[in-house]
mmCIF file of C-alpha atoms in Angstrom:
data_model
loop_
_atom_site.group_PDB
_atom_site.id
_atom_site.type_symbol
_atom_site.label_atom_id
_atom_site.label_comp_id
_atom_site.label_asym_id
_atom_site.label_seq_id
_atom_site.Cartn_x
_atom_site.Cartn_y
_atom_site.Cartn_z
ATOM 1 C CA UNK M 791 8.635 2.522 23.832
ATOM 2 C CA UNK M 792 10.413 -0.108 25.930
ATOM 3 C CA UNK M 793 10.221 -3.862 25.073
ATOM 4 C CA UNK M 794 8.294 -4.308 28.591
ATOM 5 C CA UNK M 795 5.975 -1.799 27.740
ATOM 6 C CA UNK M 796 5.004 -3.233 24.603
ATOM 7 C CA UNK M 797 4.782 -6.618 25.824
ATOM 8 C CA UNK M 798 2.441 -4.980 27.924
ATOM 9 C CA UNK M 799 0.423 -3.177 25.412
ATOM 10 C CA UNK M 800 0.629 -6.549 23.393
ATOM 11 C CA UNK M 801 -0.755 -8.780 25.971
ATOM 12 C CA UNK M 802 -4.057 -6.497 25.622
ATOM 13 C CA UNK M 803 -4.659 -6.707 22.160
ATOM 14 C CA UNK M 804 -6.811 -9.461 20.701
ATOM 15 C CA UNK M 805 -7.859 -11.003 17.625
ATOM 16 C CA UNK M 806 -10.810 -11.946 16.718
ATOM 17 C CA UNK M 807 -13.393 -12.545 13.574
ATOM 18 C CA UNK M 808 -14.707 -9.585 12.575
ATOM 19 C CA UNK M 809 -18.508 -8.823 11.862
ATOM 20 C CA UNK M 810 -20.332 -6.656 9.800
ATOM 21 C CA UNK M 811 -20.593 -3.855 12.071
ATOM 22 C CA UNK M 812 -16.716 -3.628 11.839
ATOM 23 C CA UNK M 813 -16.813 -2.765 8.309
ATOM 24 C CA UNK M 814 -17.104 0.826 8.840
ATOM 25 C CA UNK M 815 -13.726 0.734 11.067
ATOM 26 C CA UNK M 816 -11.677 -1.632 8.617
ATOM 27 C CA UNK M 817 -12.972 0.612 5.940
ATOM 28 C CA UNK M 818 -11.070 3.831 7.991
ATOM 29 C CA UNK M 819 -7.774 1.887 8.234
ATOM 30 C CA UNK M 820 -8.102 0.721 4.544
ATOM 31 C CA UNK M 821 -8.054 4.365 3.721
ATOM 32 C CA UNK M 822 -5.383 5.614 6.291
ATOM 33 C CA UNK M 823 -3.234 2.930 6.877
ATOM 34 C CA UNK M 824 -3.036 1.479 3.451
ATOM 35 C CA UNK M 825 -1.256 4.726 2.201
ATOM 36 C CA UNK M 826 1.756 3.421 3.750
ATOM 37 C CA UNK M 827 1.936 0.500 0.783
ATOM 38 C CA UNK M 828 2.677 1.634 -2.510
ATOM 39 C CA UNK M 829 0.824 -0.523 -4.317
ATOM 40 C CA UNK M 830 -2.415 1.320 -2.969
ATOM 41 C CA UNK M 831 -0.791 4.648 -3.597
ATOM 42 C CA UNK M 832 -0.191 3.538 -7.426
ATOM 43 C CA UNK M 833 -4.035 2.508 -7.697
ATOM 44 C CA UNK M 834 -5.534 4.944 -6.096
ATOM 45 C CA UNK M 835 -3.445 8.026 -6.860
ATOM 46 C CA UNK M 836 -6.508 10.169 -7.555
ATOM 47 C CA UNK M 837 -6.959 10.292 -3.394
ATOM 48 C CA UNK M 838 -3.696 12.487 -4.082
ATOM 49 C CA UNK M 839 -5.912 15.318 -6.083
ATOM 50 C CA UNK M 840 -8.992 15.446 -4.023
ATOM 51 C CA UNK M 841 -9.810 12.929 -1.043
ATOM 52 C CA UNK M 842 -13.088 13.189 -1.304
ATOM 53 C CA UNK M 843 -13.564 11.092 -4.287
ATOM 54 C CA UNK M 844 -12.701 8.453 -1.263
ATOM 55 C CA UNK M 845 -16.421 7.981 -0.845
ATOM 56 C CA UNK M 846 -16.069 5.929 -3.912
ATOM 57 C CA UNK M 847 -13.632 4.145 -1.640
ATOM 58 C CA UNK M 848 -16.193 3.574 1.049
ATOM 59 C CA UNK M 849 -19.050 2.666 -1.342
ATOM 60 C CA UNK M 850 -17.171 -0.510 -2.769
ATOM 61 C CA UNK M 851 -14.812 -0.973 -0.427
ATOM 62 C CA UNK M 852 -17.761 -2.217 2.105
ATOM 63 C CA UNK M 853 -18.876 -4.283 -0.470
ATOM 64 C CA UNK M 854 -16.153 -6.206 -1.750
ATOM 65 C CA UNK M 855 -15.151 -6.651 2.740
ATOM 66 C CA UNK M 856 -18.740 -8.169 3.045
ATOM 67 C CA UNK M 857 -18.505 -10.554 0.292
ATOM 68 C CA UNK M 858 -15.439 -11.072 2.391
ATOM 69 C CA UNK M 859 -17.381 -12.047 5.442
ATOM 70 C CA UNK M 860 -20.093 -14.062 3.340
ATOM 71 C CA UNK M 861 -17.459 -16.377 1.584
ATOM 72 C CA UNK M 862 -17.248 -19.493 3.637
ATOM 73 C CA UNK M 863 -13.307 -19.988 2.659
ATOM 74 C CA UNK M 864 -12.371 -16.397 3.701
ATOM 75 C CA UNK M 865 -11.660 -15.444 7.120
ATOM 76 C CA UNK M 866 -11.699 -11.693 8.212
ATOM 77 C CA UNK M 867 -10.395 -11.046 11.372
ATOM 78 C CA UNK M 868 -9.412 -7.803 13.140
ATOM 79 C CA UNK M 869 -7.131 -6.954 16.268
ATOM 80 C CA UNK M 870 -8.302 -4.829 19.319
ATOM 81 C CA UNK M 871 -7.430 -3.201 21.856
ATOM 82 C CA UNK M 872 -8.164 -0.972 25.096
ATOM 83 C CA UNK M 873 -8.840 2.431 24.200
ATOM 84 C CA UNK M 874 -6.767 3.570 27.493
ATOM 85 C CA UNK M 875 -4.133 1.434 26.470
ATOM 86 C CA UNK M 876 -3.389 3.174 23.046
ATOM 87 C CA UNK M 877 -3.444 6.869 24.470
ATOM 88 C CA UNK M 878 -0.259 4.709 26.417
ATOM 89 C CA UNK M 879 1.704 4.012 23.282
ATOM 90 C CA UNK M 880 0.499 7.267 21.210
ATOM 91 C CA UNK M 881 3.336 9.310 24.343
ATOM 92 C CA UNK M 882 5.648 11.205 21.917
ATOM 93 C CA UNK M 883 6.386 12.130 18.353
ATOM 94 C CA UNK M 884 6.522 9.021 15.660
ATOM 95 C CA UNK M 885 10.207 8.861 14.265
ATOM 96 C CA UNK M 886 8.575 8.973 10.267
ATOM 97 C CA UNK M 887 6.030 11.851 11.168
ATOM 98 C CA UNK M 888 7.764 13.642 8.413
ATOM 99 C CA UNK M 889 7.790 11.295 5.786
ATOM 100 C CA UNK M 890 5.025 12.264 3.248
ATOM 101 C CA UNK M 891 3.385 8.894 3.526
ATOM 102 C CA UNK M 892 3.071 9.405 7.109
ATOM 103 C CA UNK M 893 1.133 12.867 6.268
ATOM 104 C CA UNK M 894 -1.154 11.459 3.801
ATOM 105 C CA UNK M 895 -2.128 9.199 6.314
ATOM 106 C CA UNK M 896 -2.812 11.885 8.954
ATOM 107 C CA UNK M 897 -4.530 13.639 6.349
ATOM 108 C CA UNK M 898 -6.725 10.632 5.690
ATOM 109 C CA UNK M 899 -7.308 10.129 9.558
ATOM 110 C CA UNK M 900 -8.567 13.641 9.534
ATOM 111 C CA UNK M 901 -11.094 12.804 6.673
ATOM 112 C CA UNK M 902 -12.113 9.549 8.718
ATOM 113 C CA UNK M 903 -13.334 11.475 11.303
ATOM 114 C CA UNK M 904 -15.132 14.204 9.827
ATOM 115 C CA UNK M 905 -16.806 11.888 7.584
ATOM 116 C CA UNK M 906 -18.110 9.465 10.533
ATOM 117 C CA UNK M 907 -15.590 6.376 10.094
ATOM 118 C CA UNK M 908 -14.833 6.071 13.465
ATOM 119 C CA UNK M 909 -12.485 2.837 14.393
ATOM 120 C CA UNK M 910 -14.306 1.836 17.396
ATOM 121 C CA UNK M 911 -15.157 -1.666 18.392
ATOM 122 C CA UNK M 912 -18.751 -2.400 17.761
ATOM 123 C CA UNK M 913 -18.706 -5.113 20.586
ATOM 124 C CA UNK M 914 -16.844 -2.626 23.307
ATOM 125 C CA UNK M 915 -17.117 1.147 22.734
ATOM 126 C CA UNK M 916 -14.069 1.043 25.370
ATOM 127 C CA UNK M 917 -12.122 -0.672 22.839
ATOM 128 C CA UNK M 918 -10.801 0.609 19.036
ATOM 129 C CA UNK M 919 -9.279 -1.568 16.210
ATOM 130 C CA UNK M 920 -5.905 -1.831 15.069
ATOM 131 C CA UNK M 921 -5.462 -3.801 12.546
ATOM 132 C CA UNK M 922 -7.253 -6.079 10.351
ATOM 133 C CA UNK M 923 -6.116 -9.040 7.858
ATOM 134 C CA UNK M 924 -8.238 -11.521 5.206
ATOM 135 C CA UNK M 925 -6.977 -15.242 4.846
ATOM 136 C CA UNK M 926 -8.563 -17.124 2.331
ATOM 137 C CA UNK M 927 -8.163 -20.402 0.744
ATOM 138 C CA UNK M 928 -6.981 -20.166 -2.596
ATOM 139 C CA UNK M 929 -7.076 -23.212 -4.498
ATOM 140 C CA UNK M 930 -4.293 -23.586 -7.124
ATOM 141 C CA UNK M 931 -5.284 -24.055 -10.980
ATOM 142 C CA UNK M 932 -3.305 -27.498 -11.265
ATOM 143 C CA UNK M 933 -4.394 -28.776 -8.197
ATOM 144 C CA UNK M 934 -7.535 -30.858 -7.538
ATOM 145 C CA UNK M 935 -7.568 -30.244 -3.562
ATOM 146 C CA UNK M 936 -10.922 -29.646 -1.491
ATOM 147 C CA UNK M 937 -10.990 -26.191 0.104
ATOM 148 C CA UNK M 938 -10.311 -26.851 3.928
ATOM 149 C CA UNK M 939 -13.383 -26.836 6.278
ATOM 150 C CA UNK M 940 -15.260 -23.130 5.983
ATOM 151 C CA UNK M 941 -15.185 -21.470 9.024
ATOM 152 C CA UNK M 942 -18.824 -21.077 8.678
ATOM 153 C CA UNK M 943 -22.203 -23.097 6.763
ATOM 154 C CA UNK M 944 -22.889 -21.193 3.467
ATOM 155 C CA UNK M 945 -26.544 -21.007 4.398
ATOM 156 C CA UNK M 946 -29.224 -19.594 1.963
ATOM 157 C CA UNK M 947 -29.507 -16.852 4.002
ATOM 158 C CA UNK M 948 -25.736 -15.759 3.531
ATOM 159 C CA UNK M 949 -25.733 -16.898 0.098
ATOM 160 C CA UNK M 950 -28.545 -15.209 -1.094
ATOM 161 C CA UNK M 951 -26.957 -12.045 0.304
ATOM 162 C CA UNK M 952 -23.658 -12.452 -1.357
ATOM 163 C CA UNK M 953 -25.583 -12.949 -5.049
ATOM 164 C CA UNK M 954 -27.211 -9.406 -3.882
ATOM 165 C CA UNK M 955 -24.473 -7.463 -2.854
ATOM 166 C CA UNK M 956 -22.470 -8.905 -5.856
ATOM 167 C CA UNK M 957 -25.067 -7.817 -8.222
ATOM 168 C CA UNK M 958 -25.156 -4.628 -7.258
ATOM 169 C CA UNK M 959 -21.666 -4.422 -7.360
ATOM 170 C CA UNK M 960 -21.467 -5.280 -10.979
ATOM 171 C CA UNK M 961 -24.201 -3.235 -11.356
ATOM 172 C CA UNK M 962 -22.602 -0.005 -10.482
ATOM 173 C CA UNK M 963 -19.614 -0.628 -12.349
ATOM 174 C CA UNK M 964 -21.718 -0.998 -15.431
ATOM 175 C CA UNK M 965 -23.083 2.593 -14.737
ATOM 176 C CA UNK M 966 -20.368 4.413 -12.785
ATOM 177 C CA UNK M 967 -17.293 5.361 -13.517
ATOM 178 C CA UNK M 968 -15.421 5.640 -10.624
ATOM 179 C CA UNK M 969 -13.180 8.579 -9.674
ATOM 180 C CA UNK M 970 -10.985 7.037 -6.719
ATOM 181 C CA UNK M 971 -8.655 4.531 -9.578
ATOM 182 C CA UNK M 972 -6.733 5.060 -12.439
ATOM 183 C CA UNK M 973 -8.571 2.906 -14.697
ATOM 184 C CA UNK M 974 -5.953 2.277 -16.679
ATOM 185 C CA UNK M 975 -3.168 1.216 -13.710
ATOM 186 C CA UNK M 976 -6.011 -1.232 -12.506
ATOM 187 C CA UNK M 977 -6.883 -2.731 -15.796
ATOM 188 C CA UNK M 978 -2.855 -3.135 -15.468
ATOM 189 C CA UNK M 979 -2.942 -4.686 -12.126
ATOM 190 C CA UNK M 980 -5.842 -6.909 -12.968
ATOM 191 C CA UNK M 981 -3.746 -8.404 -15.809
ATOM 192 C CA UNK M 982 -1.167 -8.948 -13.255
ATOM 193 C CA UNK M 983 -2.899 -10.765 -10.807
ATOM 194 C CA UNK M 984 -3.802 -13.016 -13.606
ATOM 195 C CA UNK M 985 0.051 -13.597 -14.322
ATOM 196 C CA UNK M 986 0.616 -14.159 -10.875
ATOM 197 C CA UNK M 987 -2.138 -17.031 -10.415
ATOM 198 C CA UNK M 988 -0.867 -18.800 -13.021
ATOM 199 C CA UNK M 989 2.932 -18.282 -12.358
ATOM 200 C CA UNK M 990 2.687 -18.731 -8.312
ATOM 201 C CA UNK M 991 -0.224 -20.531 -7.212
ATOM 202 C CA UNK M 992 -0.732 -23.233 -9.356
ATOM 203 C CA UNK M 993 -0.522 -25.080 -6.259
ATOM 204 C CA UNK M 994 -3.458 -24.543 -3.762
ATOM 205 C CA UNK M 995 -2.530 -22.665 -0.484
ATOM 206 C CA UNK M 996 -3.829 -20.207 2.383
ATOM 207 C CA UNK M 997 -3.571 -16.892 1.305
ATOM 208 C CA UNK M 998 -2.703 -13.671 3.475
ATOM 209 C CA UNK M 999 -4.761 -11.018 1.169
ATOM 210 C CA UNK M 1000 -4.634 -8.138 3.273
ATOM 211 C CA UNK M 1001 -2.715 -7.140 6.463
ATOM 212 C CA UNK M 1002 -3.149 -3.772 7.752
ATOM 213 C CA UNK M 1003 -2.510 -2.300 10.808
ATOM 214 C CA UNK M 1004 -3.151 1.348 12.315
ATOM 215 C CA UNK M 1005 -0.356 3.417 11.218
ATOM 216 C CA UNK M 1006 -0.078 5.244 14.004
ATOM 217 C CA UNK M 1007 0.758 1.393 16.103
ATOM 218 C CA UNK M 1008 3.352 -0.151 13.512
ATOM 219 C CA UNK M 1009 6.179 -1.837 15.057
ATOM 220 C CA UNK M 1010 4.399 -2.743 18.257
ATOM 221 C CA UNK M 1011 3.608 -6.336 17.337
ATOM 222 C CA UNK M 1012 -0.182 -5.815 16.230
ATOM 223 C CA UNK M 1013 1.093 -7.320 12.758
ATOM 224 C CA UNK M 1014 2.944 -10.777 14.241
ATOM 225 C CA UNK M 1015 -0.439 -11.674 16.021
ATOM 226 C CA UNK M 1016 -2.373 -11.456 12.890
ATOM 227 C CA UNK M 1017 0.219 -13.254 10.886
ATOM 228 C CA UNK M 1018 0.391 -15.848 13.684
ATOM 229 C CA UNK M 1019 -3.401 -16.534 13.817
ATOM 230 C CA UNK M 1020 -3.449 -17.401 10.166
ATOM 231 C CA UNK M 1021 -0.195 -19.260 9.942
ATOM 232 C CA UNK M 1022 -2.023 -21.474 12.903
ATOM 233 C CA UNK M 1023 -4.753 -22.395 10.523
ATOM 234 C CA UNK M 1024 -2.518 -23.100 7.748
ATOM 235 C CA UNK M 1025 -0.052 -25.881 9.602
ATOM 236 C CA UNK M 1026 -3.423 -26.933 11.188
ATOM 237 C CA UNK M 1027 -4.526 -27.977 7.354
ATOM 238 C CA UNK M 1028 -1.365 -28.760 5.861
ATOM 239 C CA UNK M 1029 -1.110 -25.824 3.607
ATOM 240 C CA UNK M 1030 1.736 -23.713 2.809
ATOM 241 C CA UNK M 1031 0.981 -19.964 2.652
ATOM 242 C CA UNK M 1032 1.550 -17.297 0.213
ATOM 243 C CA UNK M 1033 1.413 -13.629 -0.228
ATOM 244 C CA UNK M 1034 3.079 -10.191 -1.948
ATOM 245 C CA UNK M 1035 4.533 -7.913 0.843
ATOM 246 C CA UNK M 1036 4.572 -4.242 0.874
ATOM 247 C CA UNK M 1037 8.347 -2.660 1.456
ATOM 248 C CA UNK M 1038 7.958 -1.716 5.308
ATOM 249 C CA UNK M 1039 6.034 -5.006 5.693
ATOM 250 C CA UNK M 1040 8.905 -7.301 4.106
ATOM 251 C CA UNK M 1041 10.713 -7.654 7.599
ATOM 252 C CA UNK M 1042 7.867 -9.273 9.315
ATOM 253 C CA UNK M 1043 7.322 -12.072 7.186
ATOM 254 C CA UNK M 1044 11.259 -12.644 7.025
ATOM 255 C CA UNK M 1045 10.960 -13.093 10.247
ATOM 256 C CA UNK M 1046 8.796 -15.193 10.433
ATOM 257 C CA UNK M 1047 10.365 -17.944 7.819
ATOM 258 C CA UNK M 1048 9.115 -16.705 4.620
ATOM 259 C CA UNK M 1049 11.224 -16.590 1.044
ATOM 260 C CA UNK M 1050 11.193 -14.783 -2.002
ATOM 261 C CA UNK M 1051 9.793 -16.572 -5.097
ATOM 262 C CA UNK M 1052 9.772 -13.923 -7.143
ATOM 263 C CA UNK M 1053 8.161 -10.372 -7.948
ATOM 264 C CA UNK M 1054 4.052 -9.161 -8.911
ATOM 265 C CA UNK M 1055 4.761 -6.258 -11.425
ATOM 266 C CA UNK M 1056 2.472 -4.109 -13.100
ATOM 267 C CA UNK M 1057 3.465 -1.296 -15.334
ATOM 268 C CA UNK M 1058 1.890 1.069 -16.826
ATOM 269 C CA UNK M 1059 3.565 3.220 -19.504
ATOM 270 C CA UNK M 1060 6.714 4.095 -17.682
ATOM 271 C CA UNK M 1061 5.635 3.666 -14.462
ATOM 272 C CA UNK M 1062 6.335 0.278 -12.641
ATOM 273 C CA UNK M 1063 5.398 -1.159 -9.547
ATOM 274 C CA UNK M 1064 6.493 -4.338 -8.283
ATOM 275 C CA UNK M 1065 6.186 -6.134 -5.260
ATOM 276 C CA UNK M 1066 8.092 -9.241 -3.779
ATOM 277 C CA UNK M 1067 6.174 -12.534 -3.731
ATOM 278 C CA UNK M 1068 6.642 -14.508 -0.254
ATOM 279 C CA UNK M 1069 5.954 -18.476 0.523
ATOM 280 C CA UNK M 1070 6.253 -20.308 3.328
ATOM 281 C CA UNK M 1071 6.128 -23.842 3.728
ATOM 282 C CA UNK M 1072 8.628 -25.110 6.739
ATOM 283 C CA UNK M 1073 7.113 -23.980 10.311
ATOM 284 C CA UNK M 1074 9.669 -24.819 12.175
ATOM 285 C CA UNK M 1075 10.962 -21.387 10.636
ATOM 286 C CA UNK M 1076 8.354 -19.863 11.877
#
């Protein structure tokens, strides 16, 4: 695609927060799109033996993005855009359409579909999203700073929901074993987020969590305006941002200003994975 065109595309693509009738499409990129990180692959490696132990996927999946929505220093927010203006951009064969991350996604797309996780906009049926990212506030465990202003009031209402949905949560991990994770390469990771709090961000910050967009519309500028939104908030509050980037992702936050502070590791037996860990502080790099 020519730079014009994608300006084009670009300039009809929006961001915006998402609600709770998106979950079902952020779900069906979590689970097509995030086979292009490794990370995701090394968790959930059982999607590699039998995709349909995905529903497990779905099930908590939904529930950890609402307690997403329901946290008053989180911010969800997903990009859009014109149905008529992807079948634009979709002209011709992708150059990695035979890597076999590229498959599994199509593969996963496929399951999407037949298992009614459609990626439509819930505000415009004319309209399908793209890409999705969660910023939260992460307050550092030597630092004493007030979380910025929440986006929204933690009312009863939304609190009260939260307790629920996080009850049942813990509820059906008590009972349920699921079959979409390697137990032990997430007991792993867990450990390593641990090590990572306490090695990284001892200093409070605004943290990308997620940033995911369609794989079939990489490298058309969806990611930048998602990075961009949150990076607004963060100079806006005086916070310096953090984050682990995937391989294909590394560029984009390069880009945009970001250094390496070091690595997030987990291993497992003789397997490691190990991702680089990115902060930016100086805007004018950005």
């Amino acid at each position: 695609m020519s730079a014009m065109a994608s300006d084009t595309f670009l300039q009809r693509v929006s961001i915006r927060p998402a609600h709770k009738s998106d979950l079902t499409a952020i779900v069906a990129l979590l689970l097509t799109s995030f086979r292009q990180f490794p990370l995701f692959d090394f968790l959930y490696s059982p999607l590699n033996r039998n995709f349909d132990v995905a529903h497990d996927t779905v099930f908590f999946w939904r529930r950890r993005l609402l307690l997403d929505l329901l946290d008053p220093e989180a911010s969800v927010i997903v990009a859009e855009a014109p149905l008529n203006s992807l079948v634009s951009v979709l002209g011709g064969e992708p150059d990695d359409q035979n890597d076999p991350i590229y498959q599994k996604s199509v593969a996963a797309l496929d399951w999407t579909e037949r298992n009614g996780l459609p990626a439509r906009s819930t505000l415009s049926q004319d309209n399908c999203i793209v890409g999705f990212a969660i910023w939260r506030f992460r307050k550092g465990g030597n630092s004493d700073s007030q979380p910025m202003k929440a986006r929204h009031s933690p009312s009863c209402c939304n609190s009260l929901k939260a307790s629920m949905t996080n009850f049942e949560v813990s509820f059906w991990k008590r009972v349920y074993q699921r079959k979409d994770q390697e137990p032990t390469r997430f007991a792993a990771y867990l450990a390593a987020e641990e090590e990572l709090s306490k090695t990284h961000y001892q200093e409070s910050c605004y943290y990308l969590d997620n940033l995911c967009v369609d794989f079939r519309y990489h490298r058309l500028g969806i990611g930048t305006l998602l990075l961009k939104w949150g990076l607004e908030v963060a100079q806006k509050h005086k916070l310096w941002v953090g984050t682990e980037a995937a391989p294909k992702g590394l560029g984009l936050y390069l880009k945009h200003g970001f250094k390496q502070v070091g690595w997030f590791i987990v291993v497992v037996h003789d397997v490691e994975h190990r991702a680089p860990v990115l902060r930016l502080s100086d805007y004018s790099l950005a």
